Amino acid sequence: MTDARAAVLGRIRAALGPAPAVPEIPREYRGPGMDDAGDLPDRFIARVSDYRATVQESVAAALAARGFARIACAPGLDLDLPGVELVRDDPPLSADALLALDGIVTGCAVAVAETGTLVLDASPPCGRRALTLIPDYHLCVVRADQIVAGVPDAIASLDAAARAGRPITMISGPSATSDIELERVEGVHGPRTLDVVVVA
Amino acid sequence: MSRGGFPAAARAALGDTQMRRNVGAATRTIRAKRAGVVSELKDWEALRDAGAAIKARALATLPEQLERLEAAVSAAGGVVHWARDAAEANAIVAGVAHAHDFREAIKVKSLATDEIGLNAALAHAGVEAIETDLAELIVQLAGDRPSHILVPAIHRNREEIRALFARTIAAGEKLSSDPPALAEAARRHLRAKFLSVPMAISGANFGVAETGTICVVESEGNGRFCITVPEVLVTVMGIEKVLAQWRDLEVMLQLLPRSSTGERMNPYTSLWTGVRSGDGPKEFHLVLLDNGRTDVLADEIGRQALHCIRCSACLNACPVYSRTGGHAYESVYPGPIGAILTPQLRGLDDAPTLPWASSLCGACYEVCPVKIDIPSVLVHLRGRVVREETSRLDPEAVAMRTVGRIFASQTRYERAQRLARAGRGPLARLPVGPLRGWTAMRDLPEVPAQSFRDWWRTR
Amino acid sequence: MRIALFITCFNDTLFPGTGRAVVELLERLGHEVVFPDAQTCCGQMHANTGYQLEAVPLARRFVRVFGDADVVVSPSGSCVAMVRDQYPRLAELAEDPGLARAVDALVPRVLELTELLVDRLGAEDVGAVFPHRVTYHPTCHSLRLLGVGDRPLRLLRAVRGIDLVDLPDAQECCGFGGTFAVKNADVSMAMLSDKLRHVTATGAEVCVAGDNSCLMHMGGALRRQRAGVRVMHLAEVLAATG
């Protein structure tokens, strides 16, 4: 194995030659903090709806609209929901236990207005990755101050999480495929229904 | 490649009317979607410039970046392996399965694993690799081959897929040919696998050296299942996929979704580093794959093919690919990028006709998010095939040298012009002269009695 | 202005009418045309077929023949693209810094016809009269390598009596591609088939383009089909006076 490592690195060095030109990166594109996207929550709501997520008025309203009364919850998310059984993922719920509930509610780490993207970073309000994967319904609570303009802003805000090695999941709408005659079908794997609530 | 190479394979493919309709419609649809979302970004050209430079810099500093990636992944509890070629990579993956006595592994679609023939190698080693992407599942169940890198089953219509599922994963069930019903059948079948199979294999879109982060971009959610639920995860990553910095993702994650599926962002992007207690696999292996990439790197002009982020925008823009489909290229990498990558990865003698599978129209270069100058690389590779693979006595080579000598002298040129008027001489036999290929389907212009220079001299 | 004409080897031999049209047009606009008759071929066929080394002497010849010209015009987007795009690379391949310098000095002075007319001579209305239904096909080299943009259409719109109709999917390649038309004849014909379907759908009598190479391919099939549509080089339309 060390043979392979040395061989590959040796080949690379031979291929590049003694002084390969290293280009500068031109950064004329809109970088972090450069974008004026106007009212970010409005733009986020419009864009997240474009990708078939439904924006609801509140967590209570969302669950009532769906007729859900028993829902799993990320361990670090604090919610007050009379009439709803909230099952915290602590200790971690089994797959069967998750599937027996109506769905999962989490917070997020950051949300991107330009693309309508939710980003979870495995922090306590987001929970572990399987939580938003196994259930068929995901309700994500986004604070208005978590909404950034574009992808560069989001990547910058995730820098610390990345360095700490936290797994990051970016979600833009429910899962989809266009593999059959290019007709888009929602919800192949992952939650088929995605609700979003934006709170102040 | 088979005898007759691309021209023969293309001729056969052109006669498949269903494939032509499907691929033609698919490429047209995705082209339009891409154009729409690209026009939303006023800084698209600046992003392309940055993307090209990011890839060029990563390649120019590749040894350092791979060492940094290895250190960061190892520090986070991952195990890094290096593979010189397909056989070594396959042995490493099989080895991980054997160490745990696993007989099955679920897979996320990965071109790199197709390239090395992983599934067949694992089957040989007693491990069944189960594809979980809907299109790859279709292709696998049908014993078929993918025809497009993004929508691999585009050559099949819904009735065929219904029939296929009815005899395999949905045997005994009533199944309509509605795409949602077909997707539901796949979902049920695969969920059982996701929650039970203990090993998964993936590729990687990007590997960030600075932080040790591996990134997988997808739509369906099967990728998320594969990299989260099983206890053991193996990722096979071509060495050219490395990015130097976390920050580089701010460019790449804008370029890739808009160029590939024509969306502002794809449904799911997963980023992870090594292993993490209580979340995801207990064991993570990263296999860094060469398999000819260092040969590509050694060609100063050809190496830009390694910038490719596998978006397939060039396929959708290509007037050749959109009519022949992917099978005609006889490679895991079809279309314009395939025409420059395949001969360099496998050796020019293995795919000598691919550099000519293009009219050099340039539509691919226009849409490439990382500005790979595919037409220039095609011309460069044509030169290499002529210099390295073609005999000096080859009739075409002789004709080209003859014509070159004629054009080098005014006297010889004007004499050849007069001969051409009489239907004789080397100019009359030029590749676009009266050859079978031309006159079979087009009329030929008559050579006028008076050339331009004759007219100029007598006016 | 004193303008040197690079006629191109295939126009010289097969389409002299295009050259005559360029001369008539430029003289009508009050300019002097010169024809250095030591010119032969730019080397595009060799370079694009993989015979770059054989193209180097042709590049040297071109630079020698046209080196002193104030401006060089050619009625061929693909040949101008060859000079602009590939000559620098040929000089590199030949490891000839002298040639590289000469190429760098000459390239800015080599123009495709519509670039010359619109950019240098400031003319969009060239006094042409052509009362026919016309559709225009933008050739790939002029469109993507030279970036001529809408210059050809602006020139055509100013032609008196013209009935100009848009060509659907105009930007799609016609399938000529030089030796591609014979090495991959089937794919070439599949592309041509769609291109001609769009041409005939416009109801145009004449299909116009800035490159006789593409026109030879399109016109050859239109004639074979007895389609009742003819092809014409843009220069010949612009030279027409009714």
Short mmCIF file of C-alpha atoms in Angstrom, two decimals, chain A residues 1 3-9 11-17 20-32 46-47 50-51 92 95-96 99 112-117 119-122 127-136 138 150-192, chain B residues 25-26 29-30 37 40-43 46-47 49-50 53-54 56-57 59-63 66-67 70 80-84 88 132 134-135 138 150-154 156-159 161 179-180 182-184 186-187 190-191 194-195 210-211 213 219-222 224-225 227-229 239 245-251 253-254 258 263-273 276 278-281 290 294 297-298 303:
data_model
loop_
_atom_site.label_atom_id
_atom_site.label_comp_id
_atom_site.label_asym_id
_atom_site.label_seq_id
_atom_site.Cartn_x
_atom_site.Cartn_y
_atom_site.Cartn_z
CA MET A 1 0.00 0.00 0.00
CA ASP A 3 4.20 1.27 -2.60
CA ALA A 4 1.03 2.49 -4.28
CA ARG A 5 1.11 5.79 -2.41
CA ALA A 6 4.71 6.46 -3.32
CA ALA A 7 4.11 5.35 -6.89
CA VAL A 8 1.10 7.59 -7.43
CA LEU A 9 2.73 10.63 -5.85
CA ARG A 11 3.88 9.76 -11.10
CA ILE A 12 2.10 12.99 -10.30
CA ARG A 13 5.35 14.81 -9.66
CA ALA A 14 6.87 13.43 -12.86
CA ALA A 15 3.79 14.46 -14.84
CA LEU A 16 3.80 17.99 -13.48
CA GLY A 17 7.48 18.56 -14.06
CA PRO A 20 4.23 23.74 -12.79
CA ALA A 21 2.49 27.08 -13.22
CA VAL A 22 0.15 27.78 -10.29
CA PRO A 23 -2.57 30.22 -11.37
CA GLU A 24 -4.13 32.90 -9.22
CA ILE A 25 -7.85 32.50 -8.55
CA PRO A 26 -9.79 35.45 -10.01
CA ARG A 27 -12.61 36.22 -7.60
CA GLU A 28 -14.77 38.68 -9.58
CA TYR A 29 -17.95 36.75 -8.71
CA ARG A 30 -20.30 37.80 -5.91
CA GLY A 31 -18.58 36.59 -2.77
CA PRO A 32 -19.71 36.41 0.84
CA ALA A 46 -40.24 32.35 -2.78
CA ARG A 47 -37.27 30.18 -3.75
CA ASP A 50 -40.14 26.86 -6.12
CA TYR A 51 -38.68 23.52 -5.18
CA PRO A 92 -31.35 8.19 19.58
CA ALA A 95 -35.50 3.45 12.56
CA ASP A 96 -38.73 1.67 13.48
CA LEU A 99 -41.16 5.48 11.19
CA VAL A 112 -29.79 30.23 1.45
CA ALA A 113 -32.22 32.73 -0.08
CA GLU A 114 -30.90 32.57 -3.67
CA THR A 115 -31.42 28.83 -3.97
CA GLY A 116 -34.07 28.06 -1.34
CA THR A 117 -31.65 25.73 0.46
CA VAL A 119 -28.42 23.52 5.61
CA LEU A 120 -28.13 21.25 8.61
CA ASP A 121 -24.78 20.77 10.37
CA ALA A 122 -25.44 17.99 12.91
CA GLY A 127 -29.84 16.53 14.96
CA ARG A 128 -28.02 13.55 13.47
CA ARG A 129 -28.33 12.94 9.73
CA ALA A 130 -30.59 9.88 9.83
CA LEU A 131 -33.28 11.96 11.56
CA THR A 132 -34.11 13.92 8.41
CA LEU A 133 -33.64 10.94 6.15
CA ILE A 134 -35.75 8.06 7.45
CA PRO A 135 -39.10 9.78 8.17
CA ASP A 136 -41.46 10.70 5.34
CA HIS A 138 -39.61 16.88 7.64
CA GLY A 150 -26.18 33.22 -1.53
CA VAL A 151 -24.08 30.07 -1.59
CA PRO A 152 -20.79 31.89 -0.81
CA ASP A 153 -22.34 33.32 2.36
CA ALA A 154 -23.51 29.88 3.44
CA ILE A 155 -20.15 28.24 2.78
CA ALA A 156 -18.42 30.95 4.78
CA SER A 157 -20.82 30.49 7.70
CA LEU A 158 -20.19 26.74 7.66
CA ASP A 159 -16.43 27.12 7.82
CA ALA A 160 -16.22 26.36 11.55
CA ALA A 161 -18.51 23.33 11.30
CA ALA A 162 -16.42 21.97 8.43
CA ARG A 163 -13.18 22.39 10.34
CA ALA A 164 -14.74 20.70 13.35
CA GLY A 165 -15.60 17.78 11.08
CA ARG A 166 -19.38 18.04 11.56
CA PRO A 167 -21.35 16.35 8.80
CA ILE A 168 -23.30 18.87 6.73
CA THR A 169 -26.45 18.23 4.70
CA MET A 170 -27.85 20.71 2.20
CA ILE A 171 -31.53 20.25 1.38
CA SER A 172 -33.29 21.96 -1.53
CA GLY A 173 -36.81 20.60 -1.74
CA PRO A 174 -37.97 17.04 -1.34
CA SER A 175 -35.97 14.36 -3.14
CA ALA A 176 -36.61 13.98 -6.85
CA THR A 177 -35.65 12.05 -9.90
CA SER A 178 -36.11 12.76 -13.60
CA ASP A 179 -34.68 9.42 -14.67
CA ILE A 180 -37.87 8.11 -16.30
CA GLU A 181 -38.42 9.94 -19.57
CA LEU A 182 -37.26 13.11 -17.84
CA GLU A 183 -40.55 13.45 -15.98
CA ARG A 184 -39.82 14.85 -12.52
CA VAL A 185 -41.04 12.62 -9.70
CA GLU A 186 -40.81 13.78 -6.11
CA GLY A 187 -39.85 11.73 -3.11
CA VAL A 188 -37.90 8.74 -4.25
CA HIS A 189 -35.96 8.38 -1.00
CA GLY A 190 -35.83 10.82 1.83
CA PRO A 191 -38.87 12.76 3.07
CA ARG A 192 -41.51 13.20 0.41
CA ALA B 25 -35.69 15.35 -26.21
CA ALA B 26 -33.70 14.91 -22.99
CA THR B 29 -34.97 19.89 -22.27
CA ILE B 30 -31.92 20.05 -20.02
CA VAL B 37 -30.87 29.17 -14.38
CA GLU B 40 -30.21 34.28 -13.45
CA LEU B 41 -26.60 34.66 -12.34
CA LYS B 42 -25.06 37.89 -13.60
CA ASP B 43 -21.65 36.70 -12.38
CA ALA B 46 -16.75 35.20 -13.31
CA LEU B 47 -17.73 31.93 -11.62
CA ASP B 49 -13.19 31.81 -14.56
CA ALA B 50 -12.82 31.06 -10.86
CA ALA B 53 -8.54 28.44 -11.95
CA ILE B 54 -9.54 26.48 -8.85
CA ALA B 56 -5.99 24.26 -12.44
CA ARG B 57 -4.45 25.26 -9.12
CA LEU B 59 -3.90 20.01 -10.25
CA ALA B 60 -0.75 22.11 -10.30
CA THR B 61 -0.31 21.44 -6.56
CA LEU B 62 -1.78 17.95 -6.60
CA PRO B 63 0.79 16.07 -4.49
CA LEU B 66 -3.63 14.84 -1.74
CA GLU B 67 -1.27 14.65 1.23
CA GLU B 70 -5.06 12.21 3.52
CA VAL B 80 -6.98 6.42 3.28
CA HIS B 81 -5.85 3.97 0.58
CA TRP B 82 -4.04 4.63 -2.70
CA ALA B 83 -4.70 2.69 -5.90
CA ARG B 84 -2.47 2.82 -8.96
CA GLU B 88 -5.74 -2.34 -6.95
CA THR B 132 -29.48 2.36 -5.58
CA LEU B 134 -33.11 4.69 -9.89
CA ALA B 135 -31.54 4.82 -13.36
CA ILE B 138 -32.89 0.08 -14.09
CA LEU B 150 -26.61 12.09 -15.66
CA VAL B 151 -29.75 10.28 -16.84
CA PRO B 152 -28.26 6.86 -17.63
CA ALA B 153 -31.56 5.15 -18.51
CA ILE B 154 -32.79 7.88 -20.83
CA ARG B 156 -35.57 3.43 -22.05
CA ASN B 157 -39.22 4.46 -21.95
CA ARG B 158 -41.72 3.91 -19.16
CA GLU B 159 -43.31 0.80 -20.64
CA ILE B 161 -39.22 0.04 -17.22
CA PRO B 179 -43.33 7.41 -13.46
CA PRO B 180 -44.52 8.07 -9.87
CA LEU B 182 -42.41 3.18 -10.92
CA ALA B 183 -40.46 5.39 -8.53
CA GLU B 184 -42.64 4.13 -5.64
CA ALA B 186 -38.14 1.37 -6.52
CA ARG B 187 -38.50 3.21 -3.22
CA LEU B 190 -34.56 -0.12 -1.94
CA ARG B 191 -35.66 1.03 1.51
CA PHE B 194 -30.89 0.80 2.90
CA LEU B 195 -31.90 -0.22 6.38
CA GLU B 210 -7.99 21.79 3.81
CA THR B 211 -10.69 20.20 5.95
CA THR B 213 -14.42 16.97 3.69
CA SER B 219 -31.14 14.25 -6.22
CA GLU B 220 -32.87 11.14 -4.97
CA GLY B 221 -31.68 10.63 -1.42
CA ASN B 222 -30.14 7.22 -1.99
CA ARG B 224 -27.68 10.13 1.85
CA PHE B 225 -28.88 6.68 2.87
CA ILE B 227 -23.35 7.36 3.41
CA THR B 228 -25.34 7.59 6.66
CA VAL B 229 -26.97 4.28 7.59
CA ILE B 239 -7.28 11.98 -7.58
CA GLN B 245 -9.82 24.91 0.17
CA TRP B 246 -13.24 24.72 1.84
CA ARG B 247 -13.93 28.10 0.27
CA ASP B 248 -13.65 26.61 -3.24
CA LEU B 249 -17.05 25.00 -2.70
CA GLU B 250 -18.70 28.43 -2.88
CA VAL B 251 -17.86 28.39 -6.60
CA LEU B 253 -21.65 24.31 -5.67
CA GLN B 254 -22.98 27.09 -7.89
CA ARG B 258 -26.93 24.81 -12.67
CA GLU B 263 -31.53 23.72 -11.05
CA ARG B 264 -30.44 26.48 -8.70
CA MET B 265 -29.45 23.70 -6.32
CA ASN B 266 -29.85 19.95 -6.42
CA PRO B 267 -32.05 18.35 -3.75
CA TYR B 268 -29.32 16.87 -1.52
CA THR B 269 -25.66 17.62 -0.99
CA SER B 270 -23.83 15.68 1.71
CA LEU B 271 -20.49 16.68 3.22
CA TRP B 272 -18.68 14.58 5.81
CA THR B 273 -15.25 14.11 7.33
CA ARG B 276 -18.35 10.76 13.73
CA GLY B 278 -23.41 8.58 16.84
CA ASP B 279 -23.92 9.87 13.32
CA GLY B 280 -23.12 7.78 10.29
CA PRO B 281 -20.73 4.89 9.65
CA ASP B 290 -5.05 7.01 -10.35
CA THR B 294 -1.37 10.72 -14.13
CA LEU B 297 -1.74 15.03 -16.22
CA ALA B 298 1.48 14.51 -18.14
CA ARG B 303 -4.60 17.73 -18.69
#
